[in-house]
Structure formats: C-alpha cells, structure tokens
mmCIF file of C-alpha atoms and ligand atoms in Angstrom:
data_model
loop_
_atom_site.group_PDB
_atom_site.id
_atom_site.type_symbol
_atom_site.label_atom_id
_atom_site.label_comp_id
_atom_site.label_asym_id
_atom_site.label_seq_id
_atom_site.Cartn_x
_atom_site.Cartn_y
_atom_site.Cartn_z
ATOM 1 C CA MET F 1 -0.549 -3.052 9.369
ATOM 2 C CA LEU F 2 -0.502 -5.605 6.590
ATOM 3 C CA HIS F 3 -1.723 -5.596 2.999
ATOM 4 C CA ARG F 4 -1.146 -8.985 1.451
ATOM 5 C CA VAL F 5 -0.375 -12.482 2.668
ATOM 6 C CA LEU F 6 1.772 -14.166 0.017
ATOM 7 C CA LEU F 7 3.924 -17.252 -0.206
ATOM 8 C CA ASN F 8 7.531 -16.211 0.115
ATOM 9 C CA GLU F 9 8.448 -17.308 -3.424
ATOM 10 C CA GLU F 10 5.837 -14.827 -4.742
ATOM 11 C CA ARG F 11 6.666 -12.081 -2.262
ATOM 12 C CA ILE F 12 10.368 -11.943 -3.080
ATOM 13 C CA LYS F 13 9.655 -11.277 -6.777
ATOM 14 C CA TYR F 14 8.910 -7.660 -5.827
ATOM 15 C CA THR F 15 11.481 -4.950 -5.216
ATOM 16 C CA TRP F 16 10.104 -1.791 -3.579
ATOM 17 C CA ASN F 17 6.719 -3.423 -2.990
ATOM 18 C CA LYS F 18 8.065 -6.538 -1.288
ATOM 19 C CA GLY F 19 7.026 -5.155 2.087
ATOM 20 C CA LEU F 20 3.424 -4.984 0.942
ATOM 21 C CA ALA F 21 3.154 -8.708 1.627
ATOM 22 C CA ILE F 22 3.991 -10.928 4.557
ATOM 23 C CA SER F 23 4.568 -14.680 4.251
ATOM 24 C CA PRO F 24 2.223 -16.994 6.203
ATOM 25 C CA GLU F 25 5.201 -18.460 8.083
ATOM 26 C CA LYS F 26 6.324 -15.018 9.204
ATOM 27 C CA LEU F 27 2.845 -13.925 10.267
ATOM 28 C CA GLU F 28 2.535 -17.071 12.369
ATOM 29 C CA GLU F 29 5.965 -16.429 13.871
ATOM 30 C CA TRP F 30 4.922 -12.856 14.747
ATOM 31 C CA VAL F 31 1.693 -13.963 16.411
ATOM 32 C CA LEU F 32 3.569 -16.533 18.510
ATOM 33 C CA PHE F 33 6.111 -13.845 19.382
ATOM 34 C CA PHE F 34 3.360 -11.421 20.507
ATOM 35 C CA ARG F 35 1.817 -14.107 22.668
ATOM 36 C CA SER F 36 5.185 -15.027 24.195
ATOM 37 C CA LYS F 37 5.534 -11.346 25.198
ATOM 38 C CA LYS F 38 2.065 -11.377 26.760
ATOM 39 C CA MET F 39 0.604 -9.119 24.087
ATOM 40 C CA ASP F 40 -2.969 -10.161 23.360
ATOM 41 C CA VAL F 41 -4.015 -10.262 19.709
ATOM 42 C CA ILE F 42 -7.496 -8.726 19.826
ATOM 43 C CA SER F 43 -10.090 -7.130 17.565
ATOM 44 C CA LEU F 44 -10.168 -3.402 16.895
ATOM 45 C CA ASP F 45 -13.502 -3.069 18.710
ATOM 46 C CA GLU F 46 -12.085 -4.762 21.800
ATOM 47 C CA ALA F 47 -8.999 -2.542 21.608
ATOM 48 C CA LEU F 48 -11.166 0.596 21.655
ATOM 49 C CA VAL F 49 -13.089 -0.709 24.689
ATOM 50 C CA ARG F 50 -9.826 -1.500 26.484
ATOM 51 C CA CYS F 51 -8.533 2.002 25.759
ATOM 52 C CA GLU F 52 -11.741 3.634 26.970
ATOM 53 C CA ASN F 53 -11.490 1.623 30.191
ATOM 54 C CA ASN F 54 -7.815 2.455 30.700
ATOM 55 C CA ASP F 55 -7.010 -1.250 30.612
ATOM 56 C CA ARG F 56 -3.219 -1.473 30.919
ATOM 57 C CA ARG F 57 -2.757 -4.872 29.266
ATOM 58 C CA LYS F 58 -0.706 -4.734 26.075
ATOM 59 C CA PHE F 59 -2.369 -5.751 22.852
ATOM 60 C CA VAL F 60 -1.882 -6.074 19.116
ATOM 61 C CA VAL F 61 -4.587 -5.443 16.501
ATOM 62 C CA ILE F 62 -3.951 -6.928 13.068
ATOM 63 C CA THR F 63 -5.271 -4.972 10.092
ATOM 64 C CA LEU F 64 -5.004 -5.485 6.333
ATOM 65 C CA ASP F 65 -5.565 -2.677 3.841
ATOM 66 C CA ASP F 66 -7.063 -2.518 0.334
ATOM 67 C CA GLY F 67 -8.864 -5.825 -0.379
ATOM 68 C CA TYR F 68 -6.453 -8.319 -1.938
ATOM 69 C CA LYS F 69 -7.756 -11.780 -2.820
ATOM 70 C CA ASP F 70 -4.913 -13.441 -0.911
ATOM 71 C CA ASN F 71 -6.458 -12.142 2.328
ATOM 72 C CA LEU F 72 -9.123 -14.805 1.744
ATOM 73 C CA THR F 73 -7.179 -17.578 0.011
ATOM 74 C CA ILE F 74 -3.987 -17.568 2.101
ATOM 75 C CA GLY F 75 -4.856 -15.261 4.997
ATOM 76 C CA LEU F 76 -8.169 -16.602 6.280
ATOM 77 C CA PRO F 77 -7.061 -20.235 6.870
ATOM 78 C CA LEU F 78 -4.120 -18.863 8.863
ATOM 79 C CA PHE F 79 -6.253 -16.389 10.853
ATOM 80 C CA LYS F 80 -8.493 -19.331 11.791
ATOM 81 C CA LYS F 81 -5.573 -21.625 12.669
ATOM 82 C CA LEU F 82 -4.068 -18.949 14.926
ATOM 83 C CA ASN F 83 -7.493 -17.716 16.099
ATOM 84 C CA ILE F 84 -6.635 -14.061 15.471
ATOM 85 C CA PRO F 85 -9.218 -11.354 14.783
ATOM 86 C CA VAL F 86 -8.381 -9.093 11.829
ATOM 87 C CA THR F 87 -9.814 -5.920 10.327
ATOM 88 C CA ILE F 88 -9.750 -5.701 6.529
ATOM 89 C CA TYR F 89 -10.154 -2.187 5.083
ATOM 90 C CA ILE F 90 -11.685 -2.228 1.609
ATOM 91 C CA SER F 91 -11.275 0.397 -1.119
ATOM 92 C CA THR F 92 -14.369 -0.149 -3.239
ATOM 93 C CA CYS F 93 -12.294 0.117 -6.440
ATOM 94 C CA PHE F 94 -10.860 -3.298 -5.478
ATOM 95 C CA PRO F 95 -14.076 -5.387 -5.588
ATOM 96 C CA ASP F 96 -15.345 -3.058 -8.352
ATOM 97 C CA ASN F 97 -12.267 -4.145 -10.395
ATOM 98 C CA LYS F 98 -11.273 -0.521 -10.983
ATOM 99 C CA THR F 99 -8.015 -0.496 -9.001
ATOM 100 C CA ILE F 100 -5.080 1.263 -10.590
ATOM 101 C CA TYR F 101 -2.090 -0.588 -9.208
ATOM 102 C CA TRP F 102 0.220 2.337 -9.911
ATOM 103 C CA TRP F 103 2.681 1.251 -7.214
ATOM 104 C CA TYR F 104 3.209 -2.082 -9.006
ATOM 105 C CA PHE F 105 3.190 -0.460 -12.487
ATOM 106 C CA LEU F 106 5.752 2.121 -11.386
ATOM 107 C CA GLU F 107 7.995 -0.630 -9.992
ATOM 108 C CA GLU F 108 7.825 -2.679 -13.181
ATOM 109 C CA PHE F 109 8.360 0.332 -15.442
ATOM 110 C CA ILE F 110 11.434 1.552 -13.586
ATOM 111 C CA LEU F 111 12.966 -1.920 -13.415
ATOM 112 C CA LYS F 112 12.535 -2.433 -17.183
ATOM 113 C CA ASN F 113 13.430 1.043 -18.480
ATOM 114 C CA ASN F 114 16.401 3.370 -18.372
ATOM 115 C CA SER F 115 14.342 6.559 -18.135
ATOM 116 C CA ILE F 116 10.877 7.701 -17.145
ATOM 117 C CA ASP F 117 8.989 10.797 -18.345
ATOM 118 C CA LEU F 118 5.690 11.957 -16.826
ATOM 119 C CA ASN F 119 5.109 14.992 -19.086
ATOM 120 C CA SER F 120 2.398 13.119 -20.997
ATOM 121 C CA ILE F 121 0.249 13.149 -17.834
ATOM 122 C CA GLY F 122 0.903 16.790 -17.023
ATOM 123 C CA LEU F 123 3.730 16.288 -14.528
ATOM 124 C CA ASP F 124 7.045 17.956 -15.230
ATOM 125 C CA ILE F 125 9.103 14.970 -14.101
ATOM 126 C CA THR F 126 11.796 13.038 -15.935
ATOM 127 C CA PHE F 127 14.329 10.670 -14.438
ATOM 128 C CA ARG F 128 17.206 8.666 -15.757
ATOM 129 C CA CYS F 129 17.015 5.241 -14.155
ATOM 130 C CA GLU F 130 19.900 3.162 -15.404
ATOM 131 C CA SER F 131 21.746 2.336 -12.207
ATOM 132 C CA VAL F 132 20.264 0.802 -9.055
ATOM 133 C CA GLU F 133 20.798 4.109 -7.295
ATOM 134 C CA GLU F 134 18.964 6.051 -10.032
ATOM 135 C CA LYS F 135 16.131 3.541 -10.009
ATOM 136 C CA ASN F 136 15.751 3.851 -6.227
ATOM 137 C CA LYS F 137 15.732 7.617 -6.466
ATOM 138 C CA ALA F 138 13.182 7.666 -9.306
ATOM 139 C CA TYR F 139 10.857 5.182 -7.581
ATOM 140 C CA ASN F 140 10.895 6.970 -4.247
ATOM 141 C CA TYR F 141 10.388 10.429 -5.764
ATOM 142 C CA ILE F 142 7.613 9.460 -8.181
ATOM 143 C CA ARG F 143 5.872 7.347 -5.543
ATOM 144 C CA GLU F 144 5.474 10.458 -3.396
ATOM 145 C CA VAL F 145 4.044 12.463 -6.325
ATOM 146 C CA LEU F 146 1.596 9.746 -7.381
ATOM 147 C CA ARG F 147 0.531 9.113 -3.772
ATOM 148 C CA ARG F 148 -0.823 12.653 -3.571
ATOM 149 C CA ALA F 149 -2.349 12.639 -7.082
ATOM 150 C CA ASP F 150 -6.001 12.079 -7.948
ATOM 151 C CA TYR F 151 -7.533 8.945 -9.422
ATOM 152 C CA ALA F 152 -7.621 10.403 -12.966
ATOM 153 C CA THR F 153 -3.833 10.889 -12.814
ATOM 154 C CA HIS F 154 -3.415 7.282 -11.651
ATOM 155 C CA VAL F 155 -5.511 6.108 -14.616
ATOM 156 C CA ASN F 156 -3.488 8.269 -17.036
ATOM 157 C CA PHE F 157 -0.230 7.004 -15.560
ATOM 158 C CA ALA F 158 -1.252 3.395 -16.217
ATOM 159 C CA HIS F 159 -2.430 4.080 -19.783
ATOM 160 C CA LYS F 160 -0.190 6.860 -21.100
ATOM 161 C CA VAL F 161 3.098 6.273 -19.290
ATOM 162 C CA CYS F 162 3.053 2.508 -18.781
ATOM 163 C CA GLY F 163 1.014 1.736 -21.921
ATOM 164 C CA LEU F 164 -1.236 -0.699 -20.077
ATOM 165 C CA SER F 165 -4.681 -1.495 -21.406
ATOM 166 C CA ASP F 166 -6.220 -4.635 -19.886
ATOM 167 C CA LEU F 167 -6.309 -3.632 -16.258
ATOM 168 C CA GLU F 168 -9.480 -5.559 -15.508
ATOM 169 C CA GLY F 169 -7.726 -8.910 -15.936
ATOM 170 C CA LEU F 170 -5.159 -7.978 -13.300
ATOM 171 C CA ASN F 171 -7.886 -6.637 -11.027
ATOM 172 C CA LYS F 172 -9.845 -9.874 -11.214
ATOM 173 C CA LYS F 173 -6.726 -11.849 -10.387
ATOM 174 C CA LEU F 174 -5.638 -9.745 -7.405
ATOM 175 C CA ASN F 175 -8.834 -8.274 -5.977
ATOM 176 C CA LEU F 176 -11.447 -9.726 -3.671
ATOM 177 C CA SER F 177 -14.826 -9.823 -5.421
ATOM 178 C CA TRP F 178 -17.874 -8.426 -3.614
ATOM 179 C CA GLY F 179 -18.998 -12.012 -2.986
ATOM 180 C CA GLU F 180 -15.661 -12.715 -1.321
ATOM 181 C CA VAL F 181 -15.836 -9.510 0.755
ATOM 182 C CA LYS F 182 -19.262 -10.666 1.959
ATOM 183 C CA GLU F 183 -17.914 -14.145 2.667
ATOM 184 C CA LEU F 184 -15.116 -12.619 4.781
ATOM 185 C CA SER F 185 -17.560 -10.318 6.571
ATOM 186 C CA GLU F 186 -19.500 -13.359 7.739
ATOM 187 C CA GLU F 187 -16.423 -14.837 9.435
ATOM 188 C CA PRO F 188 -16.544 -14.167 13.202
ATOM 189 C CA LEU F 189 -12.829 -13.273 13.208
ATOM 190 C CA VAL F 190 -13.128 -10.651 10.448
ATOM 191 C CA THR F 191 -14.233 -7.014 10.677
ATOM 192 C CA ILE F 192 -14.640 -5.116 7.420
ATOM 193 C CA GLY F 193 -13.656 -1.430 7.351
ATOM 194 C CA ALA F 194 -13.631 1.279 4.673
ATOM 195 C CA HIS F 195 -10.624 2.658 2.772
ATOM 196 C CA THR F 196 -12.224 5.167 0.318
ATOM 197 C CA MET F 197 -13.578 4.411 -3.142
ATOM 198 C CA HIS F 198 -10.562 5.156 -5.346
ATOM 199 C CA HIS F 199 -7.632 4.720 -2.971
ATOM 200 C CA VAL F 200 -6.665 8.394 -2.968
ATOM 201 C CA SER F 201 -4.831 10.498 -0.415
ATOM 202 C CA LEU F 202 -7.815 12.306 1.118
ATOM 203 C CA ALA F 203 -6.108 15.374 2.565
ATOM 204 C CA ASN F 204 -4.590 16.043 -0.864
ATOM 205 C CA GLN F 205 -8.019 16.180 -2.577
ATOM 206 C CA LYS F 206 -10.692 18.895 -2.526
ATOM 207 C CA GLU F 207 -12.985 18.726 0.519
ATOM 208 C CA GLU F 208 -16.081 17.766 -1.474
ATOM 209 C CA LEU F 209 -14.235 14.865 -3.073
ATOM 210 C CA ALA F 210 -12.802 13.699 0.263
ATOM 211 C CA LYS F 211 -16.320 13.669 1.660
ATOM 212 C CA VAL F 212 -17.684 11.616 -1.245
ATOM 213 C CA GLU F 213 -14.760 9.150 -1.019
ATOM 214 C CA ILE F 214 -15.483 8.577 2.686
ATOM 215 C CA LEU F 215 -19.283 8.540 2.681
ATOM 216 C CA GLN F 216 -19.811 6.520 -0.474
ATOM 217 C CA SER F 217 -17.246 3.881 0.415
ATOM 218 C CA LYS F 218 -19.030 3.391 3.754
ATOM 219 C CA SER F 219 -22.502 3.162 2.253
ATOM 220 C CA GLU F 220 -21.450 0.940 -0.666
ATOM 221 C CA ILE F 221 -19.666 -1.590 1.561
ATOM 222 C CA GLU F 222 -22.547 -1.585 4.067
ATOM 223 C CA ALA F 223 -25.032 -2.310 1.272
ATOM 224 C CA LYS F 224 -22.881 -5.156 -0.087
ATOM 225 C CA ILE F 225 -22.189 -6.908 3.229
ATOM 226 C CA ASN F 226 -25.402 -5.924 4.983
ATOM 227 C CA LYS F 227 -23.499 -4.829 8.091
ATOM 228 C CA LYS F 228 -22.458 -1.511 9.557
ATOM 229 C CA VAL F 229 -18.958 -0.285 8.726
ATOM 230 C CA ASP F 230 -17.465 1.465 11.766
ATOM 231 C CA HIS F 231 -13.751 1.667 11.000
ATOM 232 C CA PHE F 232 -11.652 3.500 8.443
ATOM 233 C CA ALA F 233 -8.049 3.501 7.189
ATOM 234 C CA TYR F 234 -6.480 6.450 5.326
ATOM 235 C CA PRO F 235 -5.048 5.287 1.984
ATOM 236 C CA TYR F 236 -1.215 5.396 2.114
ATOM 237 C CA GLY F 237 -1.595 6.473 5.755
ATOM 238 C CA SER F 238 1.178 9.064 6.077
ATOM 239 C CA LEU F 239 0.386 11.974 8.359
ATOM 240 C CA ASP F 240 -0.338 14.221 5.354
ATOM 241 C CA ASP F 241 -2.917 11.783 3.951
ATOM 242 C CA GLY F 242 -5.509 12.650 6.614
ATOM 243 C CA SER F 243 -6.178 15.875 8.527
ATOM 244 C CA LYS F 244 -8.606 17.489 10.969
ATOM 245 C CA ARG F 245 -10.960 17.974 8.021
ATOM 246 C CA GLU F 246 -11.130 14.183 7.534
ATOM 247 C CA PHE F 247 -11.426 13.491 11.296
ATOM 248 C CA PHE F 248 -14.534 15.700 11.299
ATOM 249 C CA ILE F 249 -16.094 14.065 8.216
ATOM 250 C CA LEU F 250 -15.442 10.589 9.634
ATOM 251 C CA LYS F 251 -16.914 11.443 13.023
ATOM 252 C CA LYS F 252 -20.003 12.979 11.457
ATOM 253 C CA ALA F 253 -20.418 9.907 9.229
ATOM 254 C CA GLY F 254 -20.568 7.726 12.348
ATOM 255 C CA PHE F 255 -17.179 6.027 12.140
ATOM 256 C CA LYS F 256 -15.728 4.834 15.459
ATOM 257 C CA SER F 257 -12.055 4.883 14.458
ATOM 258 C CA ALA F 258 -9.532 5.666 11.740
ATOM 259 C CA VAL F 259 -5.953 4.492 11.364
ATOM 260 C CA PHE F 260 -2.802 5.977 9.881
ATOM 261 C CA ASN F 261 0.297 4.111 8.813
ATOM 262 C CA HIS F 262 2.638 5.977 11.099
ATOM 263 C CA PRO F 263 4.212 4.419 14.157
ATOM 264 C CA GLY F 264 3.346 5.805 17.544
ATOM 265 C CA SER F 265 1.747 5.114 20.880
ATOM 266 C CA LEU F 266 -1.922 5.464 21.698
ATOM 267 C CA PHE F 267 -2.278 7.531 24.853
ATOM 268 C CA SER F 268 -6.032 8.088 24.754
ATOM 269 C CA VAL F 269 -9.009 7.537 22.475
ATOM 270 C CA ASP F 270 -10.714 10.755 23.561
ATOM 271 C CA GLY F 271 -11.954 13.293 21.014
ATOM 272 C CA GLU F 272 -10.190 13.153 17.673
ATOM 273 C CA ASN F 273 -7.535 10.685 18.893
ATOM 274 C CA LYS F 274 -9.597 7.726 17.743
ATOM 275 C CA PHE F 275 -9.421 9.125 14.186
ATOM 276 C CA LYS F 276 -5.633 9.203 14.134
ATOM 277 C CA ILE F 277 -4.642 5.849 15.539
ATOM 278 C CA PRO F 278 -0.998 4.994 14.771
ATOM 279 C CA ARG F 279 0.026 1.751 13.098
ATOM 280 C CA MET F 280 3.232 0.020 12.226
ATOM 281 C CA GLY F 281 3.772 -2.037 9.088
ATOM 282 C CA LEU F 282 4.842 -5.604 9.733
ATOM 283 C CA THR F 283 6.796 -7.542 7.102
ATOM 284 C CA ASP F 284 9.161 -10.478 6.896
ATOM 285 C CA GLU F 285 11.989 -7.941 7.185
ATOM 286 C CA THR F 286 10.776 -6.089 10.316
ATOM 287 C CA SER F 287 13.126 -6.658 13.242
ATOM 288 C CA LYS F 288 11.834 -7.976 16.562
ATOM 289 C CA ARG F 289 13.823 -5.210 18.258
ATOM 290 C CA LYS F 290 11.722 -2.596 16.404
ATOM 291 C CA VAL F 291 8.496 -4.174 17.644
ATOM 292 C CA VAL F 292 9.787 -4.369 21.220
ATOM 293 C CA ASP F 293 10.875 -0.723 20.926
ATOM 294 C CA LEU F 294 7.381 0.185 19.727
ATOM 295 C CA PHE F 295 5.838 -1.341 22.819
ATOM 296 C CA GLU F 296 8.335 0.441 25.024
ATOM 297 C CA GLY F 297 7.487 3.788 23.386
ATOM 298 C CA LYS F 298 10.906 4.193 21.731
ATOM 299 C CA VAL F 299 9.570 4.160 18.157
ATOM 300 C CA HIS F 300 7.051 6.831 19.105
ATOM 301 C CA LEU F 301 9.806 8.906 20.636
ATOM 302 C CA ASN F 302 11.957 8.609 17.496
ATOM 303 C CA PHE F 303 9.151 9.674 15.153
ATOM 304 C CA ASN F 304 7.137 12.045 17.284
ATOM 305 C CA GLY F 305 9.452 13.250 20.024
ATOM 306 C CA VAL F 306 7.769 13.863 23.350
ATOM 307 C CA ASN F 307 4.527 14.952 21.645
ATOM 308 C CA LYS F 308 1.767 12.720 22.847
ATOM 309 C CA THR F 309 -0.264 12.907 19.666
ATOM 310 C CA ILE F 310 0.919 11.737 16.287
ATOM 311 C CA CYS F 311 -0.442 14.612 14.204
HETATM 312 ZN ZN1 ZN X 1 -4.297 1.163 0.920
#
C-alpha cells in the first residue's frame, strides 16, 4: 500500500506523515527486490484470478490510496519504466477539491504549537505538546479520534482549530483533477478503484451514510472515467474501519474486492474474504526483513496469531 510518490527532499519535510510517501528511487529498488525474490508484480484483477485458481506463485500488487497528483506526475513515468500495474483508489473529495487534509493540518499544528484544544469542535480533548514526547502522544491520540470522526468534524477541525480558510488552493495543488483521473484510467497499467466520497471511516458512521459513501463514490467515478469500478479500499484501513456490514454493501454493489491496511496473508478469496484483503504499507523506511517475513507468514502470525482470517 502506497499513497504518494514524492522526491525524497519533499518527503523528509514531514514528521508523522513521512510514511505516506515513497521516493521514486525506493519504489524502483523495491520492485527490483520483489523480482529478485521471484515475486511477480501483477494487477489486482490477475491476483484475484490466481487466488481463485489456487496458483501458488508469489505475487505483489501495488496500490495507491486517495488520489494525489504526484501519482500522475512522478508515479506514472516510473510505473511505465518498471512496467508495473497499479491500482489507484480515489476518494471523490480529492478530484472534487473538497479534501480535508486533517492528517497534515494536525501535524503542522502540533509542530508549531505548545498545546492543542479540541473543545471548539465538541471534543473534550486538550493536550500540552511542548516536548517531542508530548507532541508524539498528542498526534497519535488525536489522529485516532479524528480517524473515526465524520466529515463535518474534519471540516470544523480545519477551520475552527487550525484556523485554515483557503483549502481549495491546497486541494488543487495536491489532488488529481477529474481530467487527470480519466487520463490515468486510460493507461493500460492503471486500474481505478473507489475509496468513498469523503474519506471517512465507514464502520464508524451510520449505516445509511456508509452506504451512500460506497455507492455514490462508485457511480461518480464510473461516470467520470466511463469504466466500471470493481475494487474498493477502506479509508484508513484499520480493522475497525470496515466490518461485515460494509462487506455486504460492497458485494451487493457489485465490487469484486476490498482492501484493508492491515498486514496478513491471503488464504482464500471465497465468500467475504475478498472484501477484507490485507495490505502492508511500503515506505522508504520499511525493512526488507519485514517484507520477507510477510511472505513467509511471520507478519501475519505476529498480528493475527494462528487465525486464518484478518477480521
Ligand atoms: Zn485513504
């Protein structure tokens, strides 16, 4: 799982969000590493076929979440050079220029301030954040609260806590436009998937809202790219961001797969398993040992014990 492809000098400017981007050099190094270990880099559709056929060959599927512009400007030339298929999951708030980058705003606010107070947005949370340790604690705690919050809370956080007003300018700079999403969708190496409308944690919203977020993101992207959208990624992707309720909605909507951001092994794509596919984030900092362990099942064992499913 990737989000952004950024030059290293840009990537290292971030603190907690550094891992959201991978440098082109590192991505190339990873792909060469996979190939040296006889792991095929294949498309998500091919991976599902291989699983259904009990094909034992090892493979890697590369996916990017959200819809960042750098996927096109820096990512695409590299995907072509390396000849790697990728799936890009789009939250429609990205090309609609309505993204609330609360994870970046929270990082900037905590780095610049010595305290943070969320009472103005209805959350009884205050933190001192003077020392590095306090800042780490505040970021990690508030990230978990905001991850589960609704879109209106994200908007209020940006305006009332961070005092930000011109969010559209930032959106236009960072987000793929609909024209660019269409351009990517026409590339043979690229598959476009859905990632909700407002980048919310589905299982933490009311059922009716979760349904709208799934169905409307699918239909809006399909209308814009004039292609069917078969694959889905849960925003944030922890195990509490998607549940049986979402597996059912996705299946009924005609999706073929859905991915978490939780490491594990895929034992079968029968039944609901294809709606809870595990993934592992890959960054410049990820160790090769961790990836080898993943392919040997050790990462799955650490996270999930001997349970064969990840949920
Ligand atoms: Zn996302």
